[in-house]
């Protein structure tokens, strides 16, 4: 059963994040990486760029800061400098045929933003959603966009398209008023037409725009429709182009075919970080239709078919120089012991208030503990794929990525060409979860296509996806909390090593606190993941809160609410507990209940879970209830789907998922060995949505995942008295009992 509730509209005690004030989270490690490849110069390219004469080269590290991504320029219907264009035509076009095209650099990766963005445009133009054609993620056609991450589409892009649609609506009304020489107030707009009530005449949008050159600017007077008056937004509109997806007509990158296209494969190092010493490619070069590309450490082949490319790859004989590596068994000790240079001010992020020692000194109860979080993989349904085509010095790449403009910059840098010579097109993509920010497959396909002189398709195998993509960071977290006998928090100390600072702040009121994020050297490549570090930080914090409640002999919900002033977070805890029947939960042998929650990216979530510990220690999640609030809801059914998807994904990270590695190799690099949730693992998932039409709409892609792991861990503690302080909780499906 799923519910949508309209809570009491109490004043919000937390500031609502806006596109102007929200900053990029610092742990997006993949945006700070050096280029994936350093391709060599040909003599012709070298002297074409630098001219003749004596040249002395000095190799420099290329390590751009994340914010530099927001300063990319060139192409993409955008002015340089990072400012969003304010001309209607950059965002919206109404053709003489009446077709309304809306443009956005955001990507559709299964989260249904194609539908929700269409709804907000349709709402302001008073047309059906079927009248909207959403043009997305094409760097030659759409305005610049930093990327589809951070749950920014709904709070940032939806208002921008809404403003463009409002401005277009007002321009159309002006045109109709001038045509008929009447006051605008006498006109009505609906279903793609403008009419005068009581008169039979009408003008369609196409008739009004025919022959016009409308170069209107989005002005500050644009007034969007209030959420309380929505007729199209706020409704459960079916997924746009959903039939094509479920019938198989939708074309993903791996489905694309270009005339004369070849197929590519890349030779991977024997171990992570190894460098190429020598290569024997004679056997591969002798195969019909095969081209071998060797450029530094990059080695790849092209062939007329995927099978032929695989065969050619298997004939290559390479010698690699390995580097020293640790293993997953030694990981957590090394993370804590191996920070970067101690004098580097960026190694720690600190937030302090009051005095933790002073708070501990007067507290009656103190709980101290250490939590660990494993690396996990994104495991998208669609592995990385790209199709690349060169036409002269113009490069076009079709690829599944969350950052088309960022990948355009990577391609331009790799091949030393201007960004205006690179076009990146993103077909709707089979999920990303933060794992497709970078353009490895695009660069590889483009390098092979350049050598072959023909279009090349490159699709990563599942093993490549598990090995050569980046992972959600592992981490070690130390937590110390203290409380008074009346249930009020006295002090809070929290240290996160490596996994990140997102969600590290406690939402609970405490006068004395010290919170630090410590950067360390990661043995594996790491980067963004759904919710970033909020999953790890919420797991540790909400588990520690349960420990304190247990020490105080207080109900976990009562203890949280006693220390919680944020009315939005209180509301989701209360809604989840009510639907779950928290007050009626009775102790049953081998069963337990638990809860967890928090806020992230403008969303607020609380999850309650019931678990059973079966013979042999197998953990069975019996049911979950999640309450979620992200302001005004644009599409209830699709929001519910997002929450349900986050819960299922969170089950994997909570119970099973962990990357195992040793000697520079990933040992569980396929679904037969890497444990993701299966149908038998999924409990009934109930969702309660709180619709706050008095608040701006926030995103829902990340926040709902943060409550499930602590809810399960706390439920296991409730059932067994055993506190498990590591994620995953049951890597082999069982716990020791």
XYZ file of C-alpha atoms in Angstrom:
737
model
C 0.000 0.000 0.000
C 1.318 3.441 -0.886
C 0.007 6.748 0.361
C 0.278 10.408 -0.508
C -0.358 12.615 2.472
C -0.712 16.365 2.829
C 0.941 17.173 6.167
C 0.265 20.207 8.278
C 2.139 23.055 6.621
C 4.343 24.012 9.562
C 7.193 26.468 9.153
C 10.387 24.817 7.943
C 13.293 25.176 10.353
C 15.895 24.265 7.732
C 16.816 26.556 4.813
C 15.721 25.153 1.481
C 18.692 24.650 -0.857
C 18.518 26.544 -4.119
C 20.525 26.304 -7.341
C 22.246 29.546 -6.385
C 23.440 28.423 -2.939
C 24.069 24.697 -3.269
C 27.659 23.717 -3.991
C 29.215 20.634 -5.501
C 29.947 18.014 -2.849
C 33.710 17.723 -2.364
C 33.931 13.933 -2.606
C 33.127 13.699 -6.315
C 36.566 12.225 -6.777
C 36.153 11.260 -10.412
C 35.806 14.914 -11.440
C 39.311 15.602 -10.109
C 41.017 12.767 -11.977
C 43.718 13.218 -14.561
C 42.676 12.271 -18.129
C 41.990 8.578 -18.664
C 44.508 8.478 -21.512
C 47.515 10.516 -22.556
C 47.646 9.850 -26.287
C 50.942 10.569 -28.006
C 51.570 13.221 -30.641
C 52.238 12.279 -34.229
C 55.112 14.240 -35.813
C 52.589 15.966 -38.070
C 50.366 17.034 -35.151
C 53.331 18.042 -33.036
C 54.854 20.481 -35.494
C 51.454 21.640 -36.750
C 50.704 22.906 -33.259
C 54.150 24.029 -32.107
C 55.928 24.835 -35.372
C 59.495 23.850 -36.306
C 62.631 24.295 -34.276
C 64.014 22.996 -31.030
C 61.380 22.095 -28.452
C 61.938 21.153 -24.812
C 58.958 19.396 -23.219
C 58.023 19.346 -19.528
C 55.238 16.936 -18.538
C 52.763 18.482 -16.085
C 49.987 16.831 -14.107
C 46.526 17.721 -15.330
C 44.246 17.711 -12.292
C 41.369 20.149 -12.741
C 39.177 21.058 -9.811
C 35.503 20.047 -9.965
C 34.328 23.637 -10.219
C 36.386 24.000 -13.399
C 33.794 21.786 -15.026
C 31.310 24.617 -14.638
C 33.524 26.943 -16.660
C 33.678 24.916 -19.876
C 32.872 26.988 -22.918
C 32.060 26.597 -26.564
C 29.149 24.966 -28.367
C 25.920 23.773 -26.912
C 23.573 26.790 -27.167
C 25.383 28.427 -24.250
C 27.465 31.507 -23.672
C 30.870 31.066 -22.086
C 31.402 31.625 -18.390
C 28.880 29.204 -16.918
C 25.767 31.425 -16.984
C 22.515 29.899 -18.137
C 21.180 31.592 -21.283
C 18.021 33.615 -20.709
C 16.741 33.633 -24.271
C 13.598 31.562 -24.693
C 15.008 30.035 -27.869
C 17.839 28.399 -25.927
C 15.287 26.384 -23.969
C 12.098 26.282 -25.997
C 10.966 26.366 -29.613
C 7.422 26.443 -30.949
C 7.371 25.572 -34.627
C 4.935 26.652 -37.292
C 3.583 23.095 -37.133
C 2.752 23.670 -33.466
C 5.366 21.217 -32.172
C 6.845 22.420 -28.883
C 10.483 21.449 -28.432
C 12.100 21.886 -25.026
C 15.885 21.659 -24.685
C 17.943 20.476 -21.736
C 21.451 19.151 -21.254
C 20.163 16.700 -18.646
C 20.232 12.977 -19.424
C 17.510 10.371 -19.047
C 18.995 7.413 -17.182
C 15.767 5.742 -16.085
C 14.698 8.314 -13.498
C 11.879 9.608 -15.759
C 12.956 13.231 -15.968
C 11.882 13.244 -19.616
C 8.344 12.894 -18.303
C 8.523 15.267 -15.323
C 10.247 18.021 -17.330
C 7.638 17.622 -20.070
C 4.962 18.036 -17.413
C 6.277 21.362 -16.123
C 6.518 22.765 -19.663
C 3.061 21.475 -20.562
C 1.633 22.942 -17.359
C 2.721 26.486 -18.197
C 1.768 26.303 -21.882
C -1.612 24.703 -21.119
C -1.039 21.805 -23.526
C -1.072 18.002 -23.145
C 2.250 16.336 -22.319
C 2.072 14.600 -25.705
C 2.566 17.999 -27.341
C 6.060 18.352 -25.849
C 9.189 17.015 -27.584
C 12.027 16.953 -25.075
C 15.456 17.318 -26.707
C 18.036 16.140 -24.199
C 21.784 15.743 -23.744
C 23.105 16.761 -27.160
C 26.016 19.180 -26.883
C 25.267 20.698 -30.303
C 21.602 21.351 -29.541
C 21.050 21.861 -25.848
C 22.208 24.492 -23.336
C 25.307 23.707 -21.341
C 24.705 21.595 -18.252
C 27.242 20.483 -15.649
C 25.656 17.033 -15.464
C 22.796 14.915 -14.212
C 23.873 14.370 -10.625
C 23.209 15.649 -7.128
C 19.409 15.439 -7.558
C 19.639 18.815 -9.317
C 17.276 18.239 -12.260
C 14.019 18.890 -10.425
C 15.113 21.854 -8.243
C 17.282 23.541 -10.903
C 16.260 22.488 -14.411
C 12.498 22.225 -13.898
C 12.223 25.876 -12.738
C 14.371 27.033 -15.666
C 12.172 25.281 -18.233
C 9.102 26.461 -16.351
C 10.279 30.083 -16.619
C 10.957 29.641 -20.331
C 7.477 28.213 -20.849
C 5.884 31.055 -18.864
C 7.747 33.623 -20.965
C 6.681 31.852 -24.151
C 3.081 31.761 -22.941
C 3.109 35.493 -22.318
C 4.655 36.156 -25.743
C 1.960 34.076 -27.437
C -0.779 35.950 -25.598
C 0.795 39.240 -26.709
C 0.777 38.053 -30.330
C -2.873 36.996 -30.150
C -3.929 40.246 -28.461
C -2.173 42.243 -31.188
C -3.724 40.085 -33.942
C -7.252 40.589 -32.662
C -6.660 44.051 -31.174
C -8.090 43.051 -27.804
C -6.909 43.136 -24.221
C -4.903 40.142 -23.073
C -7.295 39.655 -20.195
C -9.979 38.724 -22.722
C -8.020 35.698 -23.954
C -7.805 32.094 -22.831
C -5.109 29.514 -23.615
C -5.720 25.771 -23.708
C -4.770 22.720 -25.728
C -2.318 24.587 -27.961
C -4.748 27.349 -28.916
C -5.725 30.843 -27.826
C -9.393 31.753 -27.924
C -11.740 34.585 -27.012
C -14.513 33.316 -24.749
C -17.886 33.638 -26.447
C -16.369 33.864 -29.929
C -15.717 31.059 -32.388
C -12.340 32.235 -33.623
C -9.109 30.755 -32.311
C -5.425 30.790 -33.168
C -3.117 27.821 -32.749
C 0.429 28.258 -31.491
C 1.679 27.390 -34.967
C -0.470 30.065 -36.587
C 0.805 32.656 -34.140
C 4.479 31.777 -34.623
C 4.343 31.416 -38.410
C 6.732 33.896 -39.999
C 7.706 35.373 -36.657
C 11.244 35.662 -35.341
C 10.619 35.527 -31.617
C 13.843 36.367 -29.823
C 12.296 36.926 -26.432
C 14.201 37.002 -23.155
C 13.027 35.328 -19.974
C 12.218 38.239 -17.701
C 11.958 38.416 -13.922
C 8.231 39.018 -14.200
C 7.635 35.433 -15.373
C 5.218 34.027 -12.802
C 4.912 30.209 -12.737
C 1.651 28.541 -11.820
C 1.483 27.818 -8.059
C 1.636 24.139 -7.157
C -1.820 24.377 -5.594
C -3.216 25.173 -9.065
C -1.334 22.536 -11.073
C -3.429 20.480 -13.473
C -0.728 18.583 -15.405
C 2.213 18.775 -13.024
C 1.307 16.976 -9.833
C -0.403 14.162 -11.759
C 0.768 10.595 -12.398
C 1.284 10.999 -16.142
C 2.524 7.758 -17.801
C 6.175 7.584 -18.788
C 6.862 9.480 -22.020
C 8.031 6.977 -24.659
C 7.485 4.197 -22.143
C 5.965 1.879 -24.757
C 9.169 2.002 -26.799
C 11.169 0.956 -23.743
C 8.998 -2.013 -22.756
C 8.568 -3.251 -26.336
C 12.269 -3.046 -27.166
C 11.973 -0.324 -29.810
C 14.009 2.128 -27.747
C 17.576 2.428 -29.019
C 20.334 2.413 -26.441
C 23.930 3.175 -27.406
C 24.674 -0.540 -27.806
C 21.814 -0.790 -30.336
C 23.140 1.904 -32.678
C 24.406 1.063 -36.155
C 26.218 3.387 -38.548
C 27.086 2.611 -42.192
C 30.471 0.914 -42.465
C 30.763 0.626 -38.692
C 33.471 -1.515 -37.095
C 33.594 -3.023 -33.623
C 36.272 -2.300 -31.053
C 37.899 -3.966 -28.076
C 40.529 -2.652 -25.674
C 43.362 -4.652 -24.132
C 43.224 -4.222 -20.367
C 46.270 -4.388 -18.077
C 46.929 -7.605 -16.201
C 46.470 -5.785 -12.881
C 45.166 -2.429 -11.739
C 47.644 0.356 -12.407
C 50.048 -1.778 -14.454
C 51.950 -0.138 -17.320
C 52.759 -1.657 -20.696
C 56.309 -2.902 -21.205
C 56.051 -4.600 -24.599
C 53.456 -5.706 -27.157
C 53.489 -8.364 -29.888
C 50.553 -7.726 -32.235
C 51.720 -9.570 -35.382
C 49.115 -12.339 -35.125
C 46.271 -9.855 -34.699
C 47.424 -7.684 -37.592
C 47.393 -10.722 -39.866
C 43.672 -11.313 -39.301
C 41.316 -10.073 -42.057
C 39.799 -6.642 -41.464
C 41.607 -6.115 -38.139
C 43.371 -2.884 -37.164
C 45.588 -2.762 -34.082
C 46.037 0.570 -32.308
C 48.977 1.025 -29.931
C 49.337 4.461 -28.349
C 51.315 4.544 -25.111
C 49.594 2.226 -22.643
C 46.478 2.166 -24.809
C 46.081 -0.926 -26.973
C 42.927 -1.751 -28.906
C 41.646 -3.493 -31.997
C 38.869 -2.949 -34.524
C 37.244 -5.642 -36.630
C 34.125 -6.249 -38.753
C 32.288 -7.917 -35.843
C 32.412 -8.140 -32.076
C 33.425 -11.787 -32.328
C 36.296 -10.987 -34.707
C 37.460 -8.155 -32.433
C 37.436 -10.491 -29.430
C 39.454 -13.084 -31.339
C 41.992 -10.470 -32.401
C 42.318 -9.229 -28.816
C 43.064 -12.757 -27.610
C 46.038 -13.047 -29.993
C 47.800 -9.988 -28.560
C 50.811 -10.768 -26.405
C 51.584 -8.065 -23.862
C 53.987 -7.729 -20.961
C 52.894 -5.480 -18.095
C 54.759 -3.910 -15.197
C 52.602 -4.223 -12.053
C 52.481 -1.919 -9.051
C 52.124 -2.876 -5.393
C 48.568 -3.322 -4.114
C 46.810 -4.011 -0.862
C 43.792 -6.286 -0.438
C 40.242 -5.924 0.801
C 41.266 -7.802 3.971
C 43.730 -5.034 4.922
C 41.693 -2.143 3.549
C 40.306 -0.448 6.633
C 43.558 -0.346 8.588
C 45.270 1.240 5.606
C 42.542 3.829 5.028
C 42.889 5.155 8.550
C 46.707 4.989 8.488
C 47.379 6.490 5.050
C 46.282 10.125 4.740
C 47.862 12.363 2.096
C 50.550 14.833 3.133
C 49.774 15.845 6.705
C 50.326 19.522 5.968
C 47.775 19.534 3.145
C 44.802 21.612 4.415
C 42.471 19.667 2.137
C 43.023 16.393 3.993
C 40.331 17.192 6.556
C 37.044 19.037 6.638
C 36.135 20.069 10.174
C 32.983 21.446 11.769
C 33.006 22.166 15.486
C 30.667 23.763 17.999
C 31.026 23.993 21.754
C 33.322 21.539 23.555
C 32.946 17.778 23.175
C 35.027 17.023 26.318
C 32.854 19.423 28.319
C 29.682 17.760 27.022
C 31.011 14.278 27.788
C 31.977 15.351 31.286
C 28.380 16.057 32.307
C 26.745 13.228 30.333
C 25.389 10.110 32.009
C 25.717 7.806 28.968
C 28.500 7.593 26.384
C 28.596 5.285 23.358
C 31.722 4.973 21.191
C 32.058 2.759 18.116
C 33.770 2.283 14.740
C 31.982 1.503 11.480
C 33.372 0.295 8.159
C 31.937 0.549 4.662
C 33.165 -1.531 1.717
C 33.732 -0.455 -1.855
C 30.710 -1.347 -3.976
C 30.035 -1.255 -7.713
C 27.284 0.634 -9.501
C 26.291 -2.485 -11.476
C 24.153 -0.641 -14.089
C 21.919 -2.658 -16.379
C 23.705 -1.135 -19.381
C 27.518 -1.299 -19.267
C 29.485 1.586 -20.765
C 29.164 1.864 -24.515
C 30.040 4.364 -27.219
C 29.839 4.818 -30.970
C 32.395 7.247 -32.414
C 32.617 8.770 -35.877
C 35.179 11.180 -37.336
C 34.267 13.379 -40.294
C 37.472 15.236 -41.042
C 38.482 16.781 -37.714
C 34.888 16.802 -36.421
C 34.155 14.076 -33.872
C 30.666 12.813 -32.994
C 30.177 10.338 -30.166
C 27.011 8.627 -28.981
C 27.468 7.365 -25.438
C 25.635 6.730 -22.185
C 26.884 9.326 -19.712
C 25.506 11.602 -17.035
C 27.813 14.460 -18.122
C 27.694 14.993 -21.915
C 29.445 18.369 -21.710
C 32.059 16.984 -19.340
C 32.722 14.087 -21.724
C 32.966 16.581 -24.577
C 35.749 18.324 -22.646
C 37.497 15.002 -22.017
C 37.372 14.133 -25.717
C 38.624 17.554 -26.767
C 41.510 17.271 -24.314
C 42.419 13.737 -25.319
C 42.615 14.616 -29.023
C 43.817 18.229 -28.669
C 40.961 19.755 -30.604
C 38.528 22.522 -29.784
C 35.307 21.634 -28.021
C 33.446 23.122 -30.978
C 34.779 20.171 -33.012
C 33.245 17.607 -30.658
C 29.610 16.596 -30.407
C 28.373 14.261 -27.666
C 24.887 12.768 -27.959
C 23.408 10.721 -25.129
C 20.623 8.276 -26.003
C 18.384 7.467 -23.061
C 20.663 5.326 -20.927
C 20.233 2.137 -18.901
C 20.999 3.645 -15.483
C 24.034 5.375 -14.031
C 23.669 5.841 -10.233
C 26.560 8.318 -10.305
C 28.803 5.812 -12.073
C 28.741 7.307 -15.575
C 30.221 10.754 -15.077
C 33.374 10.002 -17.026
C 33.938 9.217 -20.698
C 36.322 6.259 -20.849
C 34.336 4.288 -23.419
C 33.812 7.414 -25.528
C 37.540 8.187 -25.627
C 38.427 4.572 -26.409
C 35.910 4.352 -29.243
C 37.073 7.686 -30.664
C 40.740 6.628 -30.618
C 39.919 3.396 -32.433
C 37.703 5.185 -34.955
C 40.454 7.680 -35.685
C 42.902 4.893 -36.479
C 40.430 2.811 -38.488
C 39.024 5.724 -40.502
C 35.510 4.370 -39.934
C 32.848 4.587 -37.218
C 33.572 2.253 -34.302
C 31.291 0.847 -31.622
C 32.784 -0.173 -28.290
C 30.710 -1.905 -25.594
C 32.302 -2.824 -22.293
C 31.779 -6.355 -21.007
C 30.263 -6.898 -17.589
C 33.721 -7.834 -16.260
C 35.159 -4.567 -17.600
C 32.353 -2.608 -15.958
C 33.049 -4.267 -12.616
C 36.818 -3.816 -12.865
C 37.661 -0.598 -14.701
C 34.829 1.722 -13.665
C 35.114 3.575 -10.367
C 33.534 2.374 -7.133
C 31.600 3.900 -4.259
C 34.333 4.816 -1.759
C 35.104 2.552 1.143
C 35.451 4.160 4.534
C 36.096 3.970 8.249
C 33.896 6.026 10.582
C 34.471 6.656 14.293
C 31.465 7.887 16.269
C 31.147 8.959 19.889
C 27.871 10.209 21.287
C 26.901 11.106 24.818
C 23.530 11.863 26.366
C 21.882 12.871 29.595
C 19.429 10.635 31.411
C 16.543 12.801 30.232
C 17.359 11.738 26.662
C 18.988 14.947 25.429
C 22.243 14.718 23.520
C 25.233 16.172 25.376
C 28.043 15.785 22.811
C 28.734 14.306 19.405
C 32.041 13.433 17.722
C 32.202 11.957 14.223
C 35.227 11.135 12.031
C 34.897 9.811 8.483
C 38.011 8.449 6.755
C 37.804 8.424 2.967
C 34.161 7.667 2.177
C 33.158 11.337 2.020
C 31.510 14.286 3.702
C 28.048 14.300 2.166
C 25.479 13.832 4.924
C 28.165 14.026 7.596
C 26.391 16.731 9.619
C 24.011 15.458 12.280
C 20.401 16.699 12.027
C 19.956 16.218 15.776
C 20.310 19.152 18.147
C 23.521 18.990 20.178
C 25.427 21.902 21.650
C 28.857 20.251 21.640
C 30.078 18.560 18.492
C 33.126 17.891 16.381
C 32.691 16.466 12.889
C 35.568 15.736 10.526
C 36.072 14.192 7.104
C 39.618 12.917 6.540
C 40.845 12.372 3.011
C 43.039 9.299 2.563
C 44.737 7.471 -0.275
C 42.344 5.017 -1.874
C 43.777 1.760 -3.243
C 40.934 1.516 -5.776
C 39.523 4.069 -8.157
C 36.545 5.691 -6.456
C 33.860 8.219 -7.273
C 30.231 9.228 -7.027
C 27.450 6.855 -6.082
C 23.770 7.380 -5.398
C 23.646 9.541 -2.278
C 27.448 9.899 -2.188
C 28.740 9.383 1.366
C 25.308 9.954 2.893
C 24.665 6.201 2.913
C 27.759 5.535 5.020
C 27.379 8.559 7.273
C 23.682 7.949 7.935
C 24.349 4.268 8.671
C 26.945 5.144 11.283
C 24.989 8.042 12.794
C 21.608 6.285 12.978
C 23.205 3.125 14.404
C 24.960 5.195 17.063
C 21.680 6.932 17.904
C 20.111 3.522 18.476
C 23.020 2.552 20.732
C 22.406 5.650 22.868
C 18.669 4.972 22.982
C 19.428 1.438 24.169
C 21.777 2.725 26.879
C 19.078 5.161 28.014
C 16.376 2.470 27.801
C 14.373 4.815 25.569
C 12.306 3.984 22.516
C 14.441 4.784 19.403
C 11.699 6.943 17.864
C 11.122 8.831 21.111
C 14.864 9.467 21.472
C 15.158 10.815 17.929
C 12.160 13.104 18.206
C 13.364 14.454 21.551
C 16.544 15.690 19.873
C 15.047 16.725 16.539
C 13.878 20.273 15.834
C 13.691 20.021 12.042
C 9.940 19.780 11.407
C 10.367 18.177 7.975
C 12.538 15.348 9.288
C 10.214 14.885 12.274
C 7.292 14.601 9.862
C 8.796 11.737 7.845
C 9.839 9.825 10.980
C 6.330 10.179 12.375
C 4.677 9.217 9.064
C 6.867 6.141 8.576
C 6.351 5.004 12.162
C 2.580 5.467 11.949
C 2.234 3.499 8.700
C 4.619 0.827 9.969
C 2.727 0.447 13.238
C 5.808 1.198 15.321
C 3.851 1.655 18.543
C 2.103 -1.697 18.058
C 5.243 -3.718 17.232
C 5.492 -6.613 19.712
C 8.692 -8.544 20.529
C 8.821 -11.860 18.646
C 11.664 -14.344 18.962
C 14.042 -14.052 16.026
C 12.411 -10.885 14.715
C 13.214 -7.245 15.163
C 12.285 -3.762 13.995
C 14.463 -0.756 13.341
C 14.449 2.673 11.797
C 16.778 5.166 10.158
C 16.485 8.437 8.318
C 18.003 11.734 7.340
C 17.979 14.466 4.752
C 19.957 14.916 1.560
C 19.737 17.190 -1.505
C 16.582 18.877 -0.215
C 14.746 15.603 0.441
C 13.751 14.078 3.791
C 13.385 10.347 4.414
C 12.667 7.878 7.197
C 12.562 4.105 6.777
C 11.280 1.440 9.152
C 12.175 -2.223 8.593
C 11.257 -5.570 10.086
C 13.707 -8.455 9.811
C 13.762 -12.117 10.730
C 16.897 -14.081 11.562
C 16.353 -17.523 10.083
C 18.189 -20.746 10.960
C 21.883 -20.479 10.173
C 21.808 -16.727 10.670
C 20.232 -15.862 7.315
C 18.845 -12.323 7.330
C 15.368 -11.992 5.856
C 13.911 -8.517 5.479
C 10.182 -8.985 5.985
C 8.882 -5.515 5.135
C 9.877 -1.884 4.850
C 7.972 1.374 5.094
C 9.550 4.573 3.817
C 8.164 8.082 4.221
C 9.634 10.643 1.849
C 9.165 14.366 1.358
C 10.770 16.537 -1.318
C 8.466 19.541 -1.535
C 5.728 19.730 -4.160
C 5.373 16.427 -6.022
C 5.432 16.651 -9.830
C 4.585 13.016 -10.655
C 3.470 10.841 -7.713
C 3.778 7.436 -9.414
C 7.234 8.157 -10.758
C 8.342 9.560 -7.416
C 7.140 6.374 -5.747
C 9.134 4.389 -8.306
C 12.250 6.393 -7.432
C 11.801 5.675 -3.732
C 11.155 1.976 -4.325
C 14.214 1.750 -6.580
C 16.366 3.412 -3.939
C 15.173 0.962 -1.286
C 15.929 -2.074 -3.467
C 19.340 -0.689 -4.396
C 20.020 0.167 -0.764
C 19.211 -3.398 0.264
C 22.166 -4.586 -1.801
C 24.641 -2.198 -0.212
C 23.211 -2.886 3.228
C 23.284 -6.677 3.098
C 25.484 -8.144 0.371
C 27.480 -5.898 -1.916
C 31.254 -5.587 -1.515
C 34.122 -5.473 -3.992
C 36.754 -8.071 -3.189
C 40.286 -7.488 -4.401
C 43.871 -8.620 -3.937
C 47.132 -8.354 -5.885
C 45.710 -5.653 -8.134
C 42.764 -7.732 -9.334
C 39.019 -7.660 -8.655
C 38.004 -11.194 -7.707
C 34.212 -10.854 -8.009
C 33.819 -9.111 -11.362
C 30.498 -10.548 -12.558
C 26.984 -11.104 -11.302
C 27.704 -14.759 -10.525
C 30.127 -13.586 -7.826
C 29.014 -10.046 -6.999
C 25.834 -10.332 -4.939
C 23.057 -7.875 -5.785
C 19.478 -8.169 -4.490
C 17.474 -10.931 -6.129
C 13.718 -11.284 -6.325
C 13.654 -13.508 -3.255
C 15.471 -10.819 -1.259
C 12.910 -8.084 -1.887
C 10.300 -7.589 0.839
C 7.015 -5.716 0.477
C 8.099 -2.096 0.033
C 5.579 0.488 1.193
C 5.970 4.167 0.413
C 4.285 7.155 2.030
C 4.765 10.401 0.102
C 4.343 13.737 1.877
C 3.242 16.344 -0.650
C 4.386 19.820 0.439
C 2.880 22.146 -2.139
C 4.074 25.089 -0.073
C 7.716 24.189 -0.799
C 9.773 24.074 -4.018
C 10.155 20.657 -5.600
C 13.449 18.941 -4.776
C 15.073 15.898 -6.357
C 14.468 12.314 -5.321
C 17.248 10.313 -6.957
C 19.538 10.175 -3.936
C 17.944 10.908 -0.573
C 15.584 7.874 -0.290
C 18.506 5.407 -0.190
C 20.032 6.679 3.058
C 17.570 5.191 5.564
C 17.399 1.519 4.633
C 20.840 0.324 5.834
C 20.537 1.714 9.380
C 16.923 0.512 9.584
C 18.050 -3.055 8.812
C 21.069 -2.865 11.130
C 18.941 -1.535 13.967
C 16.308 -4.206 13.357
C 18.967 -6.933 13.578
C 20.153 -5.452 16.875
C 16.552 -5.412 18.105
C 16.161 -9.090 17.151
C 19.480 -10.449 18.394
C 21.204 -7.885 20.619
C 24.085 -8.053 18.133
C 25.300 -4.720 16.740
C 26.863 -5.106 13.292
C 28.990 -2.100 12.448
C 29.991 -2.879 8.871
C 28.455 -2.579 5.447
C 27.584 -5.009 4.049
C 25.934 -6.500 7.104
C 25.639 -10.051 5.757
C 28.058 -10.419 2.803
C 27.371 -14.149 2.516
C 23.694 -13.725 3.338
C 24.098 -14.655 6.997
C 25.296 -13.182 10.277
C 26.935 -14.981 13.174
C 24.343 -15.788 15.825
